[in-house]
mmCIF file of C-alpha atoms in Angstrom:
data_model
loop_
_atom_site.group_PDB
_atom_site.id
_atom_site.type_symbol
_atom_site.label_atom_id
_atom_site.label_comp_id
_atom_site.label_asym_id
_atom_site.label_seq_id
_atom_site.Cartn_x
_atom_site.Cartn_y
_atom_site.Cartn_z
ATOM 1 C CA UNK A 4 107.337 119.459 110.606
ATOM 2 C CA UNK A 5 106.385 116.716 113.048
ATOM 3 C CA UNK A 6 103.279 114.576 112.785
ATOM 4 C CA UNK A 7 102.606 112.409 115.822
ATOM 5 C CA UNK A 8 100.623 109.236 115.224
ATOM 6 C CA UNK A 9 99.496 106.901 117.958
ATOM 7 C CA UNK A 10 102.068 104.214 117.263
ATOM 8 C CA UNK A 11 104.894 105.992 115.519
ATOM 9 C CA UNK A 12 106.583 109.310 115.060
ATOM 10 C CA UNK A 13 107.156 110.607 111.528
ATOM 11 C CA UNK A 14 109.601 113.458 111.026
ATOM 12 C CA UNK A 15 109.583 114.899 107.524
ATOM 13 C CA UNK A 16 112.944 116.096 106.252
ATOM 14 C CA UNK A 17 112.468 116.956 102.610
ATOM 15 C CA UNK A 18 111.900 113.810 100.531
ATOM 16 C CA UNK A 19 113.291 111.539 103.224
ATOM 17 C CA UNK A 20 111.687 110.863 106.560
ATOM 18 C CA UNK A 21 112.723 109.160 109.736
ATOM 19 C CA UNK A 22 110.064 106.735 110.885
ATOM 20 C CA UNK A 23 110.552 105.932 114.530
ATOM 21 C CA UNK A 24 108.212 103.573 116.381
ATOM 22 C CA UNK A 25 107.826 104.769 119.946
ATOM 23 C CA UNK A 26 110.650 103.336 122.003
ATOM 24 C CA UNK A 27 112.637 102.141 118.978
ATOM 25 C CA UNK A 28 115.788 103.361 117.285
ATOM 26 C CA UNK A 29 115.506 105.649 114.268
ATOM 27 C CA UNK A 30 115.624 104.270 110.727
ATOM 28 C CA UNK A 31 115.557 105.951 107.355
ATOM 29 C CA UNK A 32 112.478 105.055 105.362
ATOM 30 C CA UNK A 33 110.189 107.036 103.122
ATOM 31 C CA UNK A 34 106.540 107.333 104.026
ATOM 32 C CA UNK A 35 104.360 105.914 101.258
ATOM 33 C CA UNK A 36 102.373 109.149 101.133
ATOM 34 C CA UNK A 37 105.545 111.108 100.237
ATOM 35 C CA UNK A 38 105.263 110.326 96.533
ATOM 36 C CA UNK A 39 107.895 111.783 94.230
ATOM 37 C CA UNK A 40 107.469 113.332 90.778
ATOM 38 C CA UNK A 41 108.416 110.962 87.962
ATOM 39 C CA UNK A 42 108.461 113.717 85.307
ATOM 40 C CA UNK A 43 112.154 114.675 85.656
ATOM 41 C CA UNK A 44 113.057 110.976 85.756
ATOM 42 C CA UNK A 45 111.357 110.056 82.458
ATOM 43 C CA UNK A 46 114.349 110.882 80.273
ATOM 44 C CA UNK A 47 114.048 110.668 76.519
ATOM 45 C CA UNK A 48 114.783 107.054 75.549
ATOM 46 C CA UNK A 49 111.730 105.145 74.299
ATOM 47 C CA UNK A 50 110.878 102.397 76.790
ATOM 48 C CA UNK A 51 108.774 99.320 77.276
ATOM 49 C CA UNK A 52 107.744 98.713 80.882
ATOM 50 C CA UNK A 53 106.597 95.379 82.280
ATOM 51 C CA UNK A 54 105.148 94.013 85.519
ATOM 52 C CA UNK A 55 105.570 90.334 86.368
ATOM 53 C CA UNK A 56 103.103 89.115 89.015
ATOM 54 C CA UNK A 57 103.418 85.755 90.743
ATOM 55 C CA UNK A 58 99.791 85.763 91.838
ATOM 56 C CA UNK A 59 97.172 88.023 90.303
ATOM 57 C CA UNK A 60 93.467 88.530 90.137
ATOM 58 C CA UNK A 61 92.524 89.870 93.545
ATOM 59 C CA UNK A 62 91.686 93.541 93.884
ATOM 60 C CA UNK A 63 94.941 94.413 95.712
ATOM 61 C CA UNK A 64 97.033 93.227 92.742
ATOM 62 C CA UNK A 65 94.730 94.917 90.229
ATOM 63 C CA UNK A 66 95.084 98.164 92.180
ATOM 64 C CA UNK A 67 98.881 97.914 92.307
ATOM 65 C CA UNK A 68 98.942 97.254 88.547
ATOM 66 C CA UNK A 69 96.778 100.326 87.942
ATOM 67 C CA UNK A 70 99.069 102.402 90.153
ATOM 68 C CA UNK A 71 102.158 101.385 88.172
ATOM 69 C CA UNK A 72 100.425 102.115 84.868
ATOM 70 C CA UNK A 73 99.309 105.460 86.235
ATOM 71 C CA UNK A 74 102.850 106.302 87.337
ATOM 72 C CA UNK A 75 104.864 105.328 84.243
ATOM 73 C CA UNK A 76 102.051 106.563 81.989
ATOM 74 C CA UNK A 77 103.134 110.082 82.914
ATOM 75 C CA UNK A 78 106.243 109.530 80.755
ATOM 76 C CA UNK A 79 105.509 110.440 77.141
ATOM 77 C CA UNK A 80 108.313 108.121 75.966
ATOM 78 C CA UNK A 81 106.506 105.020 77.277
ATOM 79 C CA UNK A 82 105.815 102.965 74.170
ATOM 80 C CA UNK A 83 104.258 99.830 75.620
ATOM 81 C CA UNK A 84 103.229 98.280 78.930
ATOM 82 C CA UNK A 85 103.288 94.489 79.412
ATOM 83 C CA UNK A 86 101.671 92.565 82.261
ATOM 84 C CA UNK A 87 102.000 88.880 83.131
ATOM 85 C CA UNK A 88 100.343 86.828 85.848
ATOM 86 C CA UNK A 89 101.812 83.448 86.814
ATOM 87 C CA UNK A 90 98.682 82.467 88.779
ATOM 88 C CA UNK A 91 100.764 80.847 91.512
ATOM 89 C CA UNK A 92 102.965 78.828 89.137
ATOM 90 C CA UNK A 93 106.651 79.328 89.964
ATOM 91 C CA UNK A 94 107.844 77.932 86.645
ATOM 92 C CA UNK A 95 105.512 80.237 84.729
ATOM 93 C CA UNK A 96 106.702 83.223 86.785
ATOM 94 C CA UNK A 97 110.248 82.613 85.560
ATOM 95 C CA UNK A 98 109.174 81.960 81.983
ATOM 96 C CA UNK A 99 107.108 85.158 82.077
ATOM 97 C CA UNK A 100 110.259 87.138 82.879
ATOM 98 C CA UNK A 101 112.114 85.428 80.026
ATOM 99 C CA UNK A 102 109.209 86.140 77.691
ATOM 100 C CA UNK A 103 109.146 89.842 78.503
ATOM 101 C CA UNK A 104 112.884 90.101 77.888
ATOM 102 C CA UNK A 105 112.300 88.487 74.485
ATOM 103 C CA UNK A 106 109.585 91.091 73.812
ATOM 104 C CA UNK A 107 112.087 93.881 74.354
ATOM 105 C CA UNK A 108 111.089 95.130 77.816
ATOM 106 C CA UNK A 109 113.512 97.772 79.130
ATOM 107 C CA UNK A 110 112.095 98.290 82.622
ATOM 108 C CA UNK A 111 110.791 95.280 84.530
ATOM 109 C CA UNK A 112 109.041 95.399 87.914
ATOM 110 C CA UNK A 113 108.712 92.022 89.626
ATOM 111 C CA UNK A 114 106.531 90.985 92.545
ATOM 112 C CA UNK A 115 108.843 88.174 93.756
ATOM 113 C CA UNK A 116 106.210 85.854 95.186
ATOM 114 C CA UNK A 117 108.591 82.908 94.916
ATOM 115 C CA UNK A 118 111.589 84.648 96.460
ATOM 116 C CA UNK A 119 115.033 83.280 95.657
ATOM 117 C CA UNK A 120 113.602 80.863 93.095
ATOM 118 C CA UNK A 121 113.067 83.820 90.750
ATOM 119 C CA UNK A 122 116.587 85.171 91.017
ATOM 120 C CA UNK A 123 118.031 83.137 88.077
ATOM 121 C CA UNK A 124 115.419 84.586 85.704
ATOM 122 C CA UNK A 125 115.947 88.107 87.068
ATOM 123 C CA UNK A 126 119.724 87.683 86.805
ATOM 124 C CA UNK A 127 119.408 86.647 83.153
ATOM 125 C CA UNK A 128 117.210 89.665 82.443
ATOM 126 C CA UNK A 129 119.683 91.975 84.184
ATOM 127 C CA UNK A 130 122.532 90.476 82.174
ATOM 128 C CA UNK A 131 120.519 91.165 79.016
ATOM 129 C CA UNK A 132 120.482 94.876 79.907
ATOM 130 C CA UNK A 133 117.013 95.097 81.425
ATOM 131 C CA UNK A 134 116.482 97.255 84.522
ATOM 132 C CA UNK A 135 114.935 94.766 86.969
ATOM 133 C CA UNK A 136 113.353 95.936 90.235
ATOM 134 C CA UNK A 137 111.737 93.371 92.536
ATOM 135 C CA UNK A 138 109.465 95.188 94.955
ATOM 136 C CA UNK A 139 107.520 95.005 98.212
ATOM 137 C CA UNK A 140 109.144 91.814 99.564
ATOM 138 C CA UNK A 141 112.823 91.758 100.470
ATOM 139 C CA UNK A 142 114.691 88.987 98.673
ATOM 140 C CA UNK A 143 118.259 87.644 98.757
ATOM 141 C CA UNK A 144 120.688 88.245 95.908
ATOM 142 C CA UNK A 145 123.220 90.834 94.812
ATOM 143 C CA UNK A 146 121.944 94.218 93.561
ATOM 144 C CA UNK A 147 123.619 95.092 90.285
ATOM 145 C CA UNK A 148 124.032 91.434 89.375
ATOM 146 C CA UNK A 149 120.867 89.528 90.209
ATOM 147 C CA UNK A 150 118.630 92.574 89.799
ATOM 148 C CA UNK A 151 119.074 96.351 89.731
ATOM 149 C CA UNK A 152 117.697 97.237 93.171
ATOM 150 C CA UNK A 153 115.117 95.839 95.597
ATOM 151 C CA UNK A 154 112.433 98.358 96.652
ATOM 152 C CA UNK A 155 110.728 97.089 99.790
ATOM 153 C CA UNK A 156 108.353 97.817 102.601
ATOM 154 C CA UNK A 157 110.102 98.083 105.955
ATOM 155 C CA UNK A 158 108.226 95.033 107.175
ATOM 156 C CA UNK A 159 110.485 94.321 110.148
ATOM 157 C CA UNK A 160 109.798 97.807 111.491
ATOM 158 C CA UNK A 161 106.099 97.408 110.776
ATOM 159 C CA UNK A 162 106.169 94.403 113.073
ATOM 160 C CA UNK A 163 107.760 96.484 115.821
ATOM 161 C CA UNK A 164 105.094 99.176 115.363
ATOM 162 C CA UNK A 165 102.383 96.564 115.903
ATOM 163 C CA UNK A 166 104.167 95.425 119.060
ATOM 164 C CA UNK A 167 104.331 99.025 120.306
ATOM 165 C CA UNK A 168 100.623 99.477 119.609
ATOM 166 C CA UNK A 169 99.809 96.366 121.634
ATOM 167 C CA UNK A 170 102.198 97.473 124.370
ATOM 168 C CA UNK A 171 100.375 100.781 124.649
ATOM 169 C CA UNK A 172 96.809 99.594 124.208
ATOM 170 C CA UNK A 173 96.378 96.107 125.657
ATOM 171 C CA UNK A 174 99.505 96.198 127.836
ATOM 172 C CA UNK A 175 99.089 92.649 129.137
ATOM 173 C CA UNK A 176 97.949 89.393 127.584
ATOM 174 C CA UNK A 177 98.539 86.684 124.994
ATOM 175 C CA UNK A 178 99.173 87.464 121.316
ATOM 176 C CA UNK A 179 99.715 85.510 118.100
ATOM 177 C CA UNK A 180 100.908 86.366 114.613
ATOM 178 C CA UNK A 181 99.290 85.083 111.415
ATOM 179 C CA UNK A 182 101.493 84.897 108.324
ATOM 180 C CA UNK A 183 101.007 83.559 104.822
ATOM 181 C CA UNK A 184 102.508 80.534 103.098
ATOM 182 C CA UNK A 185 105.050 78.267 104.803
ATOM 183 C CA UNK A 186 108.506 79.851 104.578
ATOM 184 C CA UNK A 187 107.161 83.156 103.186
ATOM 185 C CA UNK A 188 110.025 85.606 103.594
ATOM 186 C CA UNK A 189 107.791 88.649 104.065
ATOM 187 C CA UNK A 190 105.791 86.923 106.818
ATOM 188 C CA UNK A 191 109.008 85.868 108.533
ATOM 189 C CA UNK A 192 110.313 89.443 108.519
ATOM 190 C CA UNK A 193 107.002 90.737 109.885
ATOM 191 C CA UNK A 194 107.139 88.093 112.600
ATOM 192 C CA UNK A 195 110.769 88.810 113.471
ATOM 193 C CA UNK A 196 109.973 92.504 113.893
ATOM 194 C CA UNK A 197 106.881 91.723 115.946
ATOM 195 C CA UNK A 198 108.765 89.335 118.217
ATOM 196 C CA UNK A 199 111.624 91.789 118.621
ATOM 197 C CA UNK A 200 109.213 94.595 119.508
ATOM 198 C CA UNK A 201 107.342 92.464 122.042
ATOM 199 C CA UNK A 202 110.586 91.884 123.953
ATOM 200 C CA UNK A 203 110.079 95.370 125.432
ATOM 201 C CA UNK A 204 106.743 94.332 126.932
ATOM 202 C CA UNK A 205 107.222 91.458 129.399
ATOM 203 C CA UNK A 206 103.485 91.368 130.157
ATOM 204 C CA UNK A 207 102.716 90.494 126.537
ATOM 205 C CA UNK A 208 103.237 86.800 125.770
ATOM 206 C CA UNK A 209 103.760 85.515 122.225
ATOM 207 C CA UNK A 210 101.928 82.188 122.204
ATOM 208 C CA UNK A 211 103.552 80.692 119.093
ATOM 209 C CA UNK A 212 107.278 80.990 118.411
ATOM 210 C CA UNK A 213 106.716 81.047 114.649
ATOM 211 C CA UNK A 214 104.164 82.745 112.443
ATOM 212 C CA UNK A 215 100.944 80.794 112.024
ATOM 213 C CA UNK A 216 100.485 79.632 108.423
ATOM 214 C CA UNK A 217 97.267 80.769 106.711
ATOM 215 C CA UNK A 218 98.280 80.781 103.018
ATOM 216 C CA UNK A 219 96.749 84.306 103.053
ATOM 217 C CA UNK A 220 93.350 82.743 102.457
ATOM 218 C CA UNK A 221 90.100 83.251 104.399
ATOM 219 C CA UNK A 222 89.552 79.505 104.768
ATOM 220 C CA UNK A 223 93.143 78.853 105.841
ATOM 221 C CA UNK A 224 93.096 81.700 108.336
ATOM 222 C CA UNK A 225 89.758 80.741 109.904
ATOM 223 C CA UNK A 226 90.935 77.158 110.270
ATOM 224 C CA UNK A 227 94.221 78.272 111.807
ATOM 225 C CA UNK A 228 92.529 80.643 114.263
ATOM 226 C CA UNK A 229 89.983 77.992 115.233
ATOM 227 C CA UNK A 230 92.916 75.747 116.082
ATOM 228 C CA UNK A 231 94.520 78.487 118.174
ATOM 229 C CA UNK A 232 91.265 79.107 120.035
ATOM 230 C CA UNK A 233 91.047 75.390 120.849
ATOM 231 C CA UNK A 234 94.679 75.321 121.975
ATOM 232 C CA UNK A 235 94.776 78.477 124.073
ATOM 233 C CA UNK A 236 92.043 79.465 126.540
ATOM 234 C CA UNK A 237 92.782 83.181 126.194
ATOM 235 C CA UNK A 238 93.997 85.195 123.196
ATOM 236 C CA UNK A 239 94.119 88.966 123.637
ATOM 237 C CA UNK A 240 95.683 90.060 120.350
ATOM 238 C CA UNK A 241 95.995 88.791 116.776
ATOM 239 C CA UNK A 242 98.471 90.438 114.402
ATOM 240 C CA UNK A 243 98.356 89.564 110.705
ATOM 241 C CA UNK A 244 100.189 90.654 107.574
ATOM 242 C CA UNK A 245 97.067 90.890 105.382
ATOM 243 C CA UNK A 246 93.585 92.286 105.849
ATOM 244 C CA UNK A 247 91.979 89.111 104.470
ATOM 245 C CA UNK A 248 93.443 87.006 107.273
ATOM 246 C CA UNK A 249 92.605 89.691 109.838
ATOM 247 C CA UNK A 250 88.954 89.546 108.785
ATOM 248 C CA UNK A 251 89.019 85.747 108.957
ATOM 249 C CA UNK A 252 90.364 85.986 112.504
ATOM 250 C CA UNK A 253 87.495 88.289 113.504
ATOM 251 C CA UNK A 254 84.963 85.849 112.055
ATOM 252 C CA UNK A 255 86.611 82.869 113.770
ATOM 253 C CA UNK A 256 86.229 84.480 117.178
ATOM 254 C CA UNK A 257 82.624 85.392 116.409
ATOM 255 C CA UNK A 258 81.855 81.819 115.388
ATOM 256 C CA UNK A 259 83.407 80.609 118.650
ATOM 257 C CA UNK A 260 81.143 83.099 120.474
ATOM 258 C CA UNK A 261 84.164 84.822 121.967
ATOM 259 C CA UNK A 262 85.008 88.547 122.145
ATOM 260 C CA UNK A 263 87.129 89.673 119.204
ATOM 261 C CA UNK A 264 90.659 90.423 120.444
ATOM 262 C CA UNK A 265 92.781 93.425 119.470
ATOM 263 C CA UNK A 266 93.582 93.221 115.749
ATOM 264 C CA UNK A 267 96.710 94.741 114.184
ATOM 265 C CA UNK A 268 97.189 94.287 110.461
ATOM 266 C CA UNK A 269 98.566 95.521 107.159
ATOM 267 C CA UNK A 270 96.922 95.980 103.755
ATOM 268 C CA UNK A 271 93.419 96.112 105.165
ATOM 269 C CA UNK A 272 90.373 95.501 103.000
ATOM 270 C CA UNK A 273 86.961 97.087 102.559
ATOM 271 C CA UNK A 274 85.041 94.215 104.163
ATOM 272 C CA UNK A 275 87.210 94.373 107.283
ATOM 273 C CA UNK A 276 86.714 98.136 107.549
ATOM 274 C CA UNK A 277 82.942 97.772 107.167
ATOM 275 C CA UNK A 278 82.925 94.964 109.721
ATOM 276 C CA UNK A 279 84.841 97.046 112.256
ATOM 277 C CA UNK A 280 82.618 100.108 111.799
ATOM 278 C CA UNK A 281 79.436 98.017 112.027
ATOM 279 C CA UNK A 282 80.610 96.356 115.235
ATOM 280 C CA UNK A 283 81.573 99.725 116.660
ATOM 281 C CA UNK A 284 78.138 101.108 115.867
ATOM 282 C CA UNK A 285 76.513 98.152 117.649
ATOM 283 C CA UNK A 286 78.694 98.634 120.722
ATOM 284 C CA UNK A 287 80.900 95.589 120.041
ATOM 285 C CA UNK A 288 84.000 97.341 118.725
ATOM 286 C CA UNK A 289 87.358 95.614 119.064
ATOM 287 C CA UNK A 290 90.710 97.443 119.323
ATOM 288 C CA UNK A 291 91.914 97.841 115.727
ATOM 289 C CA UNK A 292 95.058 99.141 114.031
ATOM 290 C CA UNK A 293 96.105 98.945 110.382
ATOM 291 C CA UNK A 294 99.080 100.207 108.374
ATOM 292 C CA UNK A 295 98.140 100.883 104.759
ATOM 293 C CA UNK A 296 99.029 102.517 101.473
ATOM 294 C CA UNK A 297 100.737 99.307 100.380
ATOM 295 C CA UNK A 298 99.432 99.308 96.794
ATOM 296 C CA UNK A 299 101.378 102.552 96.255
ATOM 297 C CA UNK A 300 104.787 101.035 97.039
ATOM 298 C CA UNK A 301 104.915 99.945 93.400
ATOM 299 C CA UNK A 302 105.168 103.608 92.362
ATOM 300 C CA UNK A 303 108.503 103.886 94.192
ATOM 301 C CA UNK A 304 109.712 100.803 92.332
ATOM 302 C CA UNK A 305 108.520 102.234 89.021
ATOM 303 C CA UNK A 306 110.271 105.573 89.534
ATOM 304 C CA UNK A 307 113.480 103.902 90.665
ATOM 305 C CA UNK A 308 113.485 101.602 87.632
ATOM 306 C CA UNK A 309 112.696 104.352 85.112
ATOM 307 C CA UNK A 310 115.380 106.636 86.537
ATOM 308 C CA UNK A 311 117.967 103.858 86.381
ATOM 309 C CA UNK A 312 117.156 102.968 82.792
ATOM 310 C CA UNK A 313 117.020 106.580 81.656
ATOM 311 C CA UNK A 314 120.151 107.621 83.575
ATOM 312 C CA UNK A 315 118.230 110.282 85.479
ATOM 313 C CA UNK A 316 118.284 111.080 89.185
ATOM 314 C CA UNK A 317 116.167 109.470 91.911
ATOM 315 C CA UNK A 318 117.016 110.258 95.539
ATOM 316 C CA UNK A 319 114.082 108.393 97.075
ATOM 317 C CA UNK A 320 114.619 105.682 99.652
ATOM 318 C CA UNK A 321 114.422 102.046 98.565
ATOM 319 C CA UNK A 322 112.605 101.302 101.822
ATOM 320 C CA UNK A 323 109.005 102.472 102.124
ATOM 321 C CA UNK A 324 106.802 102.702 105.208
ATOM 322 C CA UNK A 325 102.961 102.682 105.204
ATOM 323 C CA UNK A 326 100.743 104.945 107.245
ATOM 324 C CA UNK A 327 98.123 104.361 109.977
ATOM 325 C CA UNK A 328 94.877 103.995 108.047
ATOM 326 C CA UNK A 329 92.893 102.821 111.070
ATOM 327 C CA UNK A 330 93.642 103.249 114.759
ATOM 328 C CA UNK A 331 90.815 102.777 117.241
ATOM 329 C CA UNK A 332 92.876 104.208 120.094
ATOM 330 C CA UNK A 333 93.462 107.457 118.188
ATOM 331 C CA UNK A 334 89.992 107.770 116.677
ATOM 332 C CA UNK A 335 91.246 107.095 113.121
ATOM 333 C CA UNK A 336 88.448 105.324 111.256
ATOM 334 C CA UNK A 337 88.889 103.455 107.962
ATOM 335 C CA UNK A 338 86.660 103.991 104.938
ATOM 336 C CA UNK A 339 83.809 101.587 104.205
ATOM 337 C CA UNK A 340 81.914 101.379 100.920
ATOM 338 C CA UNK A 341 79.434 98.468 100.735
ATOM 339 C CA UNK A 342 79.149 98.981 96.961
ATOM 340 C CA UNK A 343 82.884 98.301 96.413
ATOM 341 C CA UNK A 344 84.507 94.839 96.252
ATOM 342 C CA UNK A 345 85.053 93.197 99.664
ATOM 343 C CA UNK A 346 88.833 93.190 99.131
ATOM 344 C CA UNK A 347 89.050 96.790 97.878
ATOM 345 C CA UNK A 348 91.880 98.902 99.300
ATOM 346 C CA UNK A 349 90.891 102.566 99.648
ATOM 347 C CA UNK A 350 94.351 103.628 100.838
ATOM 348 C CA UNK A 351 95.521 103.638 97.211
ATOM 349 C CA UNK A 352 97.084 106.764 95.677
ATOM 350 C CA UNK A 353 94.818 106.404 92.630
ATOM 351 C CA UNK A 354 92.180 109.029 91.946
ATOM 352 C CA UNK A 355 88.622 108.066 92.897
ATOM 353 C CA UNK A 356 87.731 107.702 89.215
ATOM 354 C CA UNK A 357 90.657 105.381 88.449
ATOM 355 C CA UNK A 358 90.073 103.348 91.598
ATOM 356 C CA UNK A 359 86.443 102.880 90.605
ATOM 357 C CA UNK A 360 87.614 101.617 87.205
ATOM 358 C CA UNK A 361 89.743 98.994 88.978
ATOM 359 C CA UNK A 362 86.724 97.811 90.981
ATOM 360 C CA UNK A 363 84.711 97.393 87.767
ATOM 361 C CA UNK A 364 87.222 94.998 86.211
#
């Protein structure tokens, strides 16, 4: 079966798929919508599952937490679920891991917000016999020693998909890339993929040779984009690795009384979707593309970790690819719900009832 999207070709081959951006070489990833069945992986050993977050509180993280609980909750031998939130404190993130090991956690999923700095704590947990799976971001280290396995998004390839979308839809002009915190590994990988992809389009010029730091915050992103607008007389495309910064970019151009350029992003949010649809309705639509389903990547990490601890089989890829949730050039419109939180992510694999429960927290 072949499903042709505007910016990429997805060829399903059983559980595995080949995700090939147009004009790029093939790579083996698993589409986030191709969720496996955890039931045969549950095994019989009683288990305590934990999730260690580096930053928590926003709706995206709450949704990912709910997705992991939903996934491992299908195993009747789950005895306890533990969640910790370091609130941006690197030292606490490491102590949280140590604490969960002391509480007897068997399966530990880690969002490695602090990258390599968390490896010593993960290594100690692995040495203690805990199955440790850092997820979403790719981190350094040795699988089997520093952690069990790293389940990631194929962020480099996502960057190339954005480049292909720009190459097809704006064809010529100046583009920039907004990342997160200084030195953020995920942002660097996104940027590297984007830059690599743009090399195929000589009429597209990358204005900044590094990703623009925004700290993934609305204020930081608007300030950064305002600076770019002042520096460059013409910007035709803004790619970002988070819907919050994409929305901030849209607002920055509006405040400067300039047309909103083509926006390509990841992990879009409800407010951005509503903004896009409202502008489209008023005849001021901007070209828009978003890859989503990112809150569901944690399910792949959960299944991989449970299968490893239980000694059961899991043939899923450790690299996951999102799907086009919005694509103005292909007529794919995102969902908007003004009654939901501004940062809600409707591309989640949660049921409508469970997603609503997350929004009410």
